Amino acid sequence: QVQLIESGGGLVQAGGSLRLSCATSGRTFKTDAMGWFRQNPGKEREFVAGISWSGGSAYYADSVKGRFTISRDNAKNTVYLQMNNLKPEDTAVYYCNPLMGYGLGPFGSWGQGTQVTVSS
């Protein structure tokens, strides 16, 4: 069973930056595409960014394109999300998850997430 530990969230002013990390275990991380998702209370979880198993390809939700960058370190079984020029609408709990394939949905079995709060 996969274990996911997200970290790096916090409170930041609009225009600021944060770097999220997701440490994984229990799966063959090096062969999994990985994704970041976010969710606010009362709303559905939404896709933010995805990255191929090798790290050579990535794709983003339109709302974060040009501001967020997803990356991974397969030696550390960790995926990252660099978030720049943050906006109040980026406020959410952020989660990572292995993807069923590049461009496909998450496997599920979510971790605890990390809270990102952007003040205006």
Short mmCIF file of C-alpha atoms in Angstrom, two decimals:
data_model
loop_
_atom_site.label_atom_id
_atom_site.label_comp_id
_atom_site.label_asym_id
_atom_site.label_seq_id
_atom_site.Cartn_x
_atom_site.Cartn_y
_atom_site.Cartn_z
CA GLN A 1 0.00 0.00 0.00
CA VAL A 2 1.33 3.40 -0.96
CA GLN A 3 2.19 5.90 1.75
CA LEU A 4 2.23 9.58 0.87
CA ILE A 5 3.56 12.32 3.12
CA GLU A 6 3.03 15.86 1.86
CA SER A 7 4.83 18.81 3.42
CA GLY A 8 5.92 22.37 2.76
CA GLY A 9 2.60 24.18 3.00
CA GLY A 10 2.04 27.34 4.97
CA LEU A 11 0.76 30.89 4.99
CA VAL A 12 2.13 33.22 2.33
CA GLN A 13 1.17 36.58 0.89
CA ALA A 14 -0.08 36.90 -2.65
CA GLY A 15 2.86 36.95 -5.05
CA GLY A 16 4.94 34.75 -2.79
CA SER A 17 6.31 31.24 -3.32
CA LEU A 18 6.20 27.86 -1.66
CA ARG A 19 7.75 24.50 -2.47
CA LEU A 20 5.76 21.42 -1.61
CA SER A 21 7.26 17.97 -1.19
CA CYS A 22 5.68 14.52 -1.29
CA ALA A 23 7.63 11.58 0.04
CA THR A 24 6.34 8.20 -1.08
CA SER A 25 6.83 4.59 -0.08
CA GLY A 26 5.18 1.27 -0.67
CA ARG A 27 5.02 1.46 -4.47
CA THR A 28 7.41 1.33 -7.36
CA PHE A 29 7.76 5.11 -7.42
CA LYS A 30 10.26 5.10 -10.22
CA THR A 31 7.71 3.66 -12.67
CA ASP A 32 4.72 5.77 -11.58
CA ALA A 33 3.54 8.97 -13.15
CA MET A 34 2.75 11.31 -10.26
CA GLY A 35 0.31 14.15 -9.77
CA TRP A 36 -0.53 17.01 -7.46
CA PHE A 37 -4.14 17.81 -6.60
CA ARG A 38 -5.86 20.32 -4.35
CA GLN A 39 -9.14 20.61 -2.54
CA ASN A 40 -11.14 23.17 -0.59
CA PRO A 41 -13.92 22.32 1.85
CA GLY A 42 -17.17 21.54 0.07
CA LYS A 43 -15.48 21.31 -3.31
CA GLU A 44 -14.21 18.43 -5.38
CA ARG A 45 -10.53 17.65 -5.48
CA GLU A 46 -9.01 19.14 -8.62
CA PHE A 47 -5.96 18.29 -10.67
CA VAL A 48 -3.02 20.70 -10.48
CA ALA A 49 -0.01 19.10 -12.20
CA GLY A 50 1.30 15.76 -13.43
CA ILE A 51 4.72 14.39 -14.29
CA SER A 52 5.88 11.30 -16.15
CA TRP A 53 7.80 8.53 -14.41
CA SER A 54 11.09 9.79 -15.81
CA GLY A 55 10.39 13.43 -15.11
CA GLY A 56 10.83 14.23 -18.78
CA SER A 57 7.25 15.37 -19.36
CA ALA A 58 4.83 17.43 -17.31
CA TYR A 59 1.43 19.03 -17.73
CA TYR A 60 -0.59 21.52 -15.74
CA ALA A 61 -4.06 22.81 -15.07
CA ASP A 62 -4.65 26.05 -16.95
CA SER A 63 -5.10 27.90 -13.66
CA VAL A 64 -1.49 27.25 -12.59
CA LYS A 65 0.32 27.07 -15.92
CA GLY A 66 3.35 29.33 -15.98
CA ARG A 67 3.38 29.71 -12.18
CA PHE A 68 3.79 26.15 -10.85
CA THR A 69 6.47 23.60 -11.71
CA ILE A 70 6.31 19.90 -10.87
CA SER A 71 9.50 17.87 -10.57
CA ARG A 72 10.68 14.61 -9.04
CA ASP A 73 13.74 12.93 -7.60
CA ASN A 74 13.46 9.19 -8.17
CA ALA A 75 16.49 8.51 -5.98
CA LYS A 76 14.59 10.04 -3.06
CA ASN A 77 11.12 8.75 -4.01
CA THR A 78 9.93 12.35 -3.78
CA VAL A 79 7.89 14.64 -6.00
CA TYR A 80 7.88 18.42 -5.66
CA LEU A 81 5.64 21.32 -6.57
CA GLN A 82 7.28 24.72 -6.86
CA MET A 83 4.59 27.38 -6.62
CA ASN A 84 5.43 30.94 -7.62
CA ASN A 85 3.34 34.09 -7.88
CA LEU A 86 0.74 32.58 -5.59
CA LYS A 87 -2.80 33.92 -5.64
CA PRO A 88 -5.54 33.78 -2.98
CA GLU A 89 -7.44 31.32 -5.19
CA ASP A 90 -4.54 28.87 -4.80
CA THR A 91 -5.54 28.43 -1.16
CA ALA A 92 -6.35 24.75 -0.60
CA VAL A 93 -5.10 21.51 0.89
CA TYR A 94 -2.62 20.03 -1.57
CA TYR A 95 -2.22 16.29 -2.11
CA CYS A 96 0.03 14.12 -4.23
CA ASN A 97 -0.88 10.76 -5.71
CA PRO A 98 0.46 8.24 -8.18
CA LEU A 99 -1.40 8.34 -11.47
CA MET A 100 -2.89 5.37 -13.29
CA GLY A 101 -0.87 6.55 -16.24
CA TYR A 102 0.51 9.75 -17.68
CA GLY A 103 -2.49 11.98 -18.28
CA LEU A 104 -4.83 9.70 -16.33
CA GLY A 105 -6.47 9.98 -12.95
CA PRO A 106 -5.11 9.24 -9.49
CA PHE A 107 -5.02 5.83 -7.86
CA GLY A 108 -6.58 7.24 -4.71
CA SER A 109 -5.68 6.34 -1.12
CA TRP A 110 -4.81 9.90 -0.21
CA GLY A 111 -2.36 11.17 2.38
CA GLN A 112 -3.09 13.91 4.89
CA GLY A 113 -2.19 16.72 2.50
CA THR A 114 -0.54 20.02 3.28
CA GLN A 115 -2.42 23.29 3.75
CA VAL A 116 -1.53 26.26 1.57
CA THR A 117 -3.06 29.60 2.50
CA VAL A 118 -2.47 32.68 0.37
CA SER A 119 -3.46 36.01 1.83
CA SER A 120 -4.34 39.00 -0.32
#
